[in-house]
XYZ file of N, CA and C in Angstrom:
483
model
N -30.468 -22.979 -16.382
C -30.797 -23.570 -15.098
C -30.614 -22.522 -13.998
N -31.610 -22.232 -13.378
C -31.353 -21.580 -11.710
C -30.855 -22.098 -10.216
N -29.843 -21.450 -9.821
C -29.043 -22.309 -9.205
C -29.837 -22.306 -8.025
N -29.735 -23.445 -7.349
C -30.234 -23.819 -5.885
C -29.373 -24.339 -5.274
N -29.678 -24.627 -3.819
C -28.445 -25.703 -3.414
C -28.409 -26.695 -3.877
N -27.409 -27.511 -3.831
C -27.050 -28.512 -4.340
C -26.853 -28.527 -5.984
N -26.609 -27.117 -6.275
C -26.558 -27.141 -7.837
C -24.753 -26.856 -7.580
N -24.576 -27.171 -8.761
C -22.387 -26.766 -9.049
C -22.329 -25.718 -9.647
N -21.877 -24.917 -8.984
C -21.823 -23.716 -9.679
C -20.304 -22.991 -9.917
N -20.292 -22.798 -11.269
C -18.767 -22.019 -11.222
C -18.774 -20.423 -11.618
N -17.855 -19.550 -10.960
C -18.209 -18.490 -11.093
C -16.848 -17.787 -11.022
N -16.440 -16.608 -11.373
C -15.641 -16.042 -11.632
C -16.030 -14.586 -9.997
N -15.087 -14.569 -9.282
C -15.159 -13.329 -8.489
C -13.916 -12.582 -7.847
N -14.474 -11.268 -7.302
C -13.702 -10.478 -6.742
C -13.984 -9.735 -5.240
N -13.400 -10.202 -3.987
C -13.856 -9.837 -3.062
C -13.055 -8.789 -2.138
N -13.561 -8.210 -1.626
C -13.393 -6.590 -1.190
C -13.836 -6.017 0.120
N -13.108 -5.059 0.198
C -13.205 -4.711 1.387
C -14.462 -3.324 1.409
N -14.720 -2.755 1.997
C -15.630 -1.319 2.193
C -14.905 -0.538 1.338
N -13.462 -0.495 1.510
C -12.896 0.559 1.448
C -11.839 0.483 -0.591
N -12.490 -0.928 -0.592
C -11.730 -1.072 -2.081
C -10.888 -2.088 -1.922
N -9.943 -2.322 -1.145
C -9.454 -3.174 -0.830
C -9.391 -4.282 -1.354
N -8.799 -5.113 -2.887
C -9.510 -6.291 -2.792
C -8.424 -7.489 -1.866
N -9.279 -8.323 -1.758
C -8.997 -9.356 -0.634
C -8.438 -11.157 -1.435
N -9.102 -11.412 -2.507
C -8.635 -12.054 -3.281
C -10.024 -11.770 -4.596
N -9.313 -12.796 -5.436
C -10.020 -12.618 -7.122
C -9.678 -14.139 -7.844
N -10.465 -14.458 -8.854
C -10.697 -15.333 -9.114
C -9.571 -14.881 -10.877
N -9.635 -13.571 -10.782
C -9.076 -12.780 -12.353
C -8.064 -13.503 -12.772
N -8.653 -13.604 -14.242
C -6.905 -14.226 -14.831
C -6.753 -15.746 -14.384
N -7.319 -15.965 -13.449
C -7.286 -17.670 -12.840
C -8.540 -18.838 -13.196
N -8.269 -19.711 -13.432
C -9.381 -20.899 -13.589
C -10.765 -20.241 -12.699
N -11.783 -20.411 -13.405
C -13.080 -20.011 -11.970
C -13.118 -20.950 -10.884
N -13.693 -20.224 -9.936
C -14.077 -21.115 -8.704
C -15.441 -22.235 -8.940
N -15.085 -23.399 -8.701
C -16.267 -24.614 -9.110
C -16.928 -25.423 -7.628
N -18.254 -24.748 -7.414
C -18.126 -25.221 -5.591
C -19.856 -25.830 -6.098
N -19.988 -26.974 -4.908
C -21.315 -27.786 -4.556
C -22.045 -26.828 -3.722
N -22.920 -26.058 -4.563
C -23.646 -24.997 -3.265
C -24.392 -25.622 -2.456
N -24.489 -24.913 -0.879
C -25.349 -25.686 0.005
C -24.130 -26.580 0.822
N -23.202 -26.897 1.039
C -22.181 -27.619 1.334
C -21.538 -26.792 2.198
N -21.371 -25.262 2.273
C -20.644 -24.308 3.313
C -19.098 -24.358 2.423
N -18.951 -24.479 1.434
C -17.648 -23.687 0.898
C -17.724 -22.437 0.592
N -18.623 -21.817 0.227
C -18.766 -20.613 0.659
C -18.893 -19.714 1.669
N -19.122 -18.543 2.136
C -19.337 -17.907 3.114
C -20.964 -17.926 2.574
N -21.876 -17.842 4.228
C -23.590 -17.742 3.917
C -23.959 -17.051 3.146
N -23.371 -15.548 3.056
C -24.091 -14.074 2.451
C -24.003 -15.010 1.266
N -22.923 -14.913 1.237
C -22.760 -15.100 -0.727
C -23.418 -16.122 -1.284
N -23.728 -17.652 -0.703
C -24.208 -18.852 -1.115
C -25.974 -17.711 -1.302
N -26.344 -17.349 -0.026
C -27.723 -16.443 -0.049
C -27.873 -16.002 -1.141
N -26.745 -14.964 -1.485
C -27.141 -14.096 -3.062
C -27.024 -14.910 -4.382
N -26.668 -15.900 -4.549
C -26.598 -17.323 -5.674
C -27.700 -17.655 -5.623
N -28.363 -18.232 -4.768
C -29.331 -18.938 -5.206
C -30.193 -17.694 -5.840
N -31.545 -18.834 -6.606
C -32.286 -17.802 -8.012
C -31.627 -17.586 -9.183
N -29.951 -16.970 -9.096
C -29.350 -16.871 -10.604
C -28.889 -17.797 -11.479
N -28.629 -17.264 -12.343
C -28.255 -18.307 -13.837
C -27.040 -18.180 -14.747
N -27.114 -19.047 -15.453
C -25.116 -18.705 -15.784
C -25.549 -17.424 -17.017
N -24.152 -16.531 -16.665
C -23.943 -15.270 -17.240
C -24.802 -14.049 -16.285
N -25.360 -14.684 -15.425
C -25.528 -13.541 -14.209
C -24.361 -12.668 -13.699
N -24.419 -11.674 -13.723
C -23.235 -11.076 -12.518
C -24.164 -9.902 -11.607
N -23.724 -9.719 -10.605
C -23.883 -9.046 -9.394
C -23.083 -9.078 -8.454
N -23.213 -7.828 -7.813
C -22.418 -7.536 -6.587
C -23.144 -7.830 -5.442
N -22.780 -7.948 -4.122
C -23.301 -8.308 -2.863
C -22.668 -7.657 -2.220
N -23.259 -7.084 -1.170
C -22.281 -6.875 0.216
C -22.709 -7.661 1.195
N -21.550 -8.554 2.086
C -22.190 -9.019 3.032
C -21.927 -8.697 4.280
N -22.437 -8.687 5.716
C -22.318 -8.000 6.729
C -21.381 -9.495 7.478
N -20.632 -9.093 8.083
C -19.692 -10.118 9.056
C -20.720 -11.071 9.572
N -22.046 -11.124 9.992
C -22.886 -12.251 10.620
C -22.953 -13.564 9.476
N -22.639 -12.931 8.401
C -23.195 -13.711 7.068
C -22.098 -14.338 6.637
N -20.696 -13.417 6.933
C -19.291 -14.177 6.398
C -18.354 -14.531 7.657
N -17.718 -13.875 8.134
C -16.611 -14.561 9.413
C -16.919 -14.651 10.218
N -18.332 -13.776 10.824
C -18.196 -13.513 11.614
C -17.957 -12.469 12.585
N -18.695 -11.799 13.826
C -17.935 -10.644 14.070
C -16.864 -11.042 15.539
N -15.847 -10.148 15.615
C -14.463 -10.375 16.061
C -15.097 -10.986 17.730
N -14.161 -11.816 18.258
C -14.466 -12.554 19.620
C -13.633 -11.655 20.698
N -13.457 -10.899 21.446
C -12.229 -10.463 22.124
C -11.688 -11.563 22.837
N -12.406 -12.643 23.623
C -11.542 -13.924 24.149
C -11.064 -14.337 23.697
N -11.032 -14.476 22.453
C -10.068 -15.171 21.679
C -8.599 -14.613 20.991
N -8.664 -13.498 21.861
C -7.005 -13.311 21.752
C -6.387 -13.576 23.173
N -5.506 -14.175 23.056
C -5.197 -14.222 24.618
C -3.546 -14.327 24.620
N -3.188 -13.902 25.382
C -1.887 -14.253 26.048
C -1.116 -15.125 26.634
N -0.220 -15.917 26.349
C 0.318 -17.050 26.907
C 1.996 -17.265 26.671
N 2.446 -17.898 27.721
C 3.573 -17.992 27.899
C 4.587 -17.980 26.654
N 5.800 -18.028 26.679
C 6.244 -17.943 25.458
C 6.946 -19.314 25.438
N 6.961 -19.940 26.630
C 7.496 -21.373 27.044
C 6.685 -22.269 26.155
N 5.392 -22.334 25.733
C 4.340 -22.792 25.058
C 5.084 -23.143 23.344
N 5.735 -22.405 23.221
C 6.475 -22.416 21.428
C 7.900 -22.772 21.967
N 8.334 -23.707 22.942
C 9.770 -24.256 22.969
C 10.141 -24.170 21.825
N 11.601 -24.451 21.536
C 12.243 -24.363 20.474
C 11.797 -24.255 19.086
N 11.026 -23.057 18.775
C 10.509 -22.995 17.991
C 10.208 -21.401 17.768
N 10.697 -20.845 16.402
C 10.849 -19.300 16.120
C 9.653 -18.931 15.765
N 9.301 -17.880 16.221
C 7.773 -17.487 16.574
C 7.923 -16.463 16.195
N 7.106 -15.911 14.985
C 7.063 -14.262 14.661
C 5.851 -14.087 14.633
N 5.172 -12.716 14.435
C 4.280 -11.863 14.063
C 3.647 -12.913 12.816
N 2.355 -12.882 13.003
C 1.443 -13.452 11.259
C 1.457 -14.914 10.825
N 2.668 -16.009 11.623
C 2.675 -17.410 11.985
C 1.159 -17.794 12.313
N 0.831 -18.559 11.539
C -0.451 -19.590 12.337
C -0.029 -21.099 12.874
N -0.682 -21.030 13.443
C -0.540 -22.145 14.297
C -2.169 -23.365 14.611
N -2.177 -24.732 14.687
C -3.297 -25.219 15.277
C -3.161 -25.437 17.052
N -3.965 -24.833 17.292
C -4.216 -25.026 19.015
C -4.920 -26.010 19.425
N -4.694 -27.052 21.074
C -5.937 -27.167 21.492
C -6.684 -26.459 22.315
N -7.665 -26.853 22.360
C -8.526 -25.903 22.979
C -9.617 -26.649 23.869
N -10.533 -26.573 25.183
C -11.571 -27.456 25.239
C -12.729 -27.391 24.123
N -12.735 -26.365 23.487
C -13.491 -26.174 22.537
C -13.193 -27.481 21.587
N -11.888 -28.230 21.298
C -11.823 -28.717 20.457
C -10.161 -28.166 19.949
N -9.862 -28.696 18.241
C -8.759 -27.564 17.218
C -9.053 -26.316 17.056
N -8.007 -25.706 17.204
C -8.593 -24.456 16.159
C -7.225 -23.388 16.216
N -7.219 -23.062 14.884
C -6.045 -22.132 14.038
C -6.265 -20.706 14.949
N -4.727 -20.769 15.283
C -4.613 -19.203 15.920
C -3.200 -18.595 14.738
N -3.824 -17.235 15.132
C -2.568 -16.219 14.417
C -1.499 -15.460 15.761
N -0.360 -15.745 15.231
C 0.098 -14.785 16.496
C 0.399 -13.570 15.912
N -0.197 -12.362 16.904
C -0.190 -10.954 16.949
C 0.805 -10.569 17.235
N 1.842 -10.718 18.287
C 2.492 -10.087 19.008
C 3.025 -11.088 19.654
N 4.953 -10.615 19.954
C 5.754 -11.187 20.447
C 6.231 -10.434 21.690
N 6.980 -10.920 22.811
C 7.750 -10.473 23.615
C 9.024 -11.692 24.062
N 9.433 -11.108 25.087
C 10.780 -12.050 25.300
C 10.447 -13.344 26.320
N 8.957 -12.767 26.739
C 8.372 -13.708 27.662
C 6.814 -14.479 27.745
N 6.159 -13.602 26.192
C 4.958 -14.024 26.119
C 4.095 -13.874 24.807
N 3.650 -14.532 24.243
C 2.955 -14.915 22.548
C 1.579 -14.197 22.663
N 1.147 -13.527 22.221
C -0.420 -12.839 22.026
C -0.949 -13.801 20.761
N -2.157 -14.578 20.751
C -2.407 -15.388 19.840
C -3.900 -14.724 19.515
N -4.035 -15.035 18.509
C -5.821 -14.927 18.164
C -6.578 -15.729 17.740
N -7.306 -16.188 17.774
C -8.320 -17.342 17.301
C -9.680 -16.979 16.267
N -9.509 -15.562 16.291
C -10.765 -14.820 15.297
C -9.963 -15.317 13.935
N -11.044 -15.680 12.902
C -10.884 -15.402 11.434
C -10.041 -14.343 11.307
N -8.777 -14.453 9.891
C -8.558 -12.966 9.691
C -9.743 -11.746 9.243
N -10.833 -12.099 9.138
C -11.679 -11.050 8.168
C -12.722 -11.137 8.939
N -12.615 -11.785 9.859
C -13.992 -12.011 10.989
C -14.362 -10.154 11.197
N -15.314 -9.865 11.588
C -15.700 -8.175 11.965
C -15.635 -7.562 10.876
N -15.552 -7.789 9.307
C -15.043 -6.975 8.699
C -16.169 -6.974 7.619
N -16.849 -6.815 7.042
C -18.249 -6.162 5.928
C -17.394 -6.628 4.676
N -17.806 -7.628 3.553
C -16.706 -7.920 2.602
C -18.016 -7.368 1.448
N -17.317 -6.998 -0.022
C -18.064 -7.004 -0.882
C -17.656 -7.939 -2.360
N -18.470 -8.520 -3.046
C -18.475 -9.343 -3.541
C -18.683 -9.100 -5.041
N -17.696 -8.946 -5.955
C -17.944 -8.968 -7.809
C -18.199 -10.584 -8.120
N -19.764 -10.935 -8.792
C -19.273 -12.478 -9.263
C -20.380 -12.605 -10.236
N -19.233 -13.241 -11.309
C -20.340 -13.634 -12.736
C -20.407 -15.005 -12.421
N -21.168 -15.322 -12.815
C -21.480 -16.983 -12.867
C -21.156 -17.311 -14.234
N -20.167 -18.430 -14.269
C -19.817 -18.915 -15.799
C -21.044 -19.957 -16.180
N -21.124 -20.613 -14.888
C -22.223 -21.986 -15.672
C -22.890 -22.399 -14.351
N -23.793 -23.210 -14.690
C -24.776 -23.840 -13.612
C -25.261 -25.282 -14.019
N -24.968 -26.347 -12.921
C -25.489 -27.271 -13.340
C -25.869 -28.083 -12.429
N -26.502 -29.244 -12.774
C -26.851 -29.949 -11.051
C -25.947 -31.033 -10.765
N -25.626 -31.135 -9.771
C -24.858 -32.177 -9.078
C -24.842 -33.746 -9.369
N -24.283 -34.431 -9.750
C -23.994 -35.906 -9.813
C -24.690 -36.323 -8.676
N -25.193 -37.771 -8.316
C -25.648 -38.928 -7.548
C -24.605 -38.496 -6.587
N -23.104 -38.793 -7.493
C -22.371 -39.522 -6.589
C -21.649 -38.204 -5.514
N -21.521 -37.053 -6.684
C -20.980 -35.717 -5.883
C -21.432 -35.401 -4.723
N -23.445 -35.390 -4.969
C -23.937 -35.315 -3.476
C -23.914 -36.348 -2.384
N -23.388 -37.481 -2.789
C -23.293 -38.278 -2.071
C -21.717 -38.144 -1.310
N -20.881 -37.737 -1.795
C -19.690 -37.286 -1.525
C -19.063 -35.621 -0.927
N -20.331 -35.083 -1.140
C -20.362 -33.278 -0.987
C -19.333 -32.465 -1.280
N -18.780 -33.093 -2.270
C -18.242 -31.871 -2.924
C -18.167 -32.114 -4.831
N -17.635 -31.180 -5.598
C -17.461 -31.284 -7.014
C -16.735 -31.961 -7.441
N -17.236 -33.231 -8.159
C -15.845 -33.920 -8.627
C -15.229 -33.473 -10.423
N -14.223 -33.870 -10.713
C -13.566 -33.196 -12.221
C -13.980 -34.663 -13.087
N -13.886 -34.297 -14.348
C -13.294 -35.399 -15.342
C -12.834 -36.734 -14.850
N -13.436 -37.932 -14.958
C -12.817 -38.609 -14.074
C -13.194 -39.113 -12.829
N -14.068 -38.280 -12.133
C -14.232 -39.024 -10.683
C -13.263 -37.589 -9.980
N -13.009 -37.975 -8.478
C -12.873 -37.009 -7.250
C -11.236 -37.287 -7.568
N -10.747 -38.167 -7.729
C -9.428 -38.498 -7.464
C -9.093 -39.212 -6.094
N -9.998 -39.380 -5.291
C -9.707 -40.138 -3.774
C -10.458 -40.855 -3.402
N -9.894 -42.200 -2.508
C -10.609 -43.008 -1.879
C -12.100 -42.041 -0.457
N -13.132 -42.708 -0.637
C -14.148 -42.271 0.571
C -14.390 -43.411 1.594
C-alpha cells in the first residue's frame, strides 16, 4: 500500500541536526505509529511520506518553514521576576503563559535577581532538521480512527470522545 494521508503509518526514525547532532530516535524503541494528514508530524516530513511503502527508507532534510518554524525575536521577552512569586525559577523550566494570542509554552532563558527572560519560540524553531526513516508498515485508517483523528491500538483508543 502507498501511503497517503489518512493512511497509519509506522515507521522507525532518526532526527538530526546539520551538524550530526541527533535530536531524538525511534532506535531500540517501539516505532512511531501516527494518522498521517492529522499534523503529528512536522509538514516536511508528513510531505516526504506520502507516495512510499512499507520497507521504504529515506532521508529528508527539512528547512525550518516545513518543521518549527523560523525563530520569532518577540517572542523572547523580559518580565518581571514578581510574575514567578514564590516559585524557583531556573534556566530551561517551561512554563504555560497567557498571552492575547491565547496559551502558549515559554522556556526561560535567563535569570536575574529582578527579571525572567522567557521565550515562546519552539526549541528547534530556526533550525534545518534531518530525517533517517524506514517505514515498518502502511495501512489505512479505521471508520472510527478517522473519525476520532488519531491511531487507535488493540482494543479501541482507550478513552471516552
Amino acid at each position: 500500500m502507498t501511503i497517503t494521508s489518512d493512511s497509519v503509518v509506522t515507521l522507525h526514525y532518526t532526527v538530526s541536526t546539520e551538524d550530526g547532532t541527533t535530536l531524538d530516535s525511534s532506535e531500540g524503541k517501539s516505532p512511531l505509529v501516527v494518522l498521517l494528514g492529522r499534523r503529528f508530524l512536522i509538514e516536511g516530513l508528513e510531505d516526504a511520506l506520502i507516495g512510499k511503502t512499507k520497507e521504504d527508507s529515506f532521508n529528508v532534510s527539512v528547512d525550518p518553514e516545513k518543521a518549527y518554524g523560523e525563530r520569532v525575536d518577540e517572542l523572547v521577552q523580559t518580565v518581571p521576576r514578581s510574575m514567578f512569586e514564590g516559585m524557583d525559577v531556573e534556566v530551561g523550566m517551561s512554563f504555560r503563559a497567557t498571552t492575547p494570542q491565547g496559551e502558549q509554552s515559554v522556556i526561560i532563558i535567563e535569570t536575574t535577581d529582578e527579571e525572567v527572560v522567557v521565550d515562546g519560540n519552539h526549541p528547534l524553531a530556526g533550525i534545518p532538521l534531518t530525517f533517517d526513516v524506514t517505514v515498518v508498515d502502511v495501512r489505512e485508517a479505521t471508520k472510527e480512527e478517522l473519525e476520532h483523528g488519531h491511531v487507535h491500538g488493540e482494543g479501541g483508543c482507550g478513552h471516552d470522545h
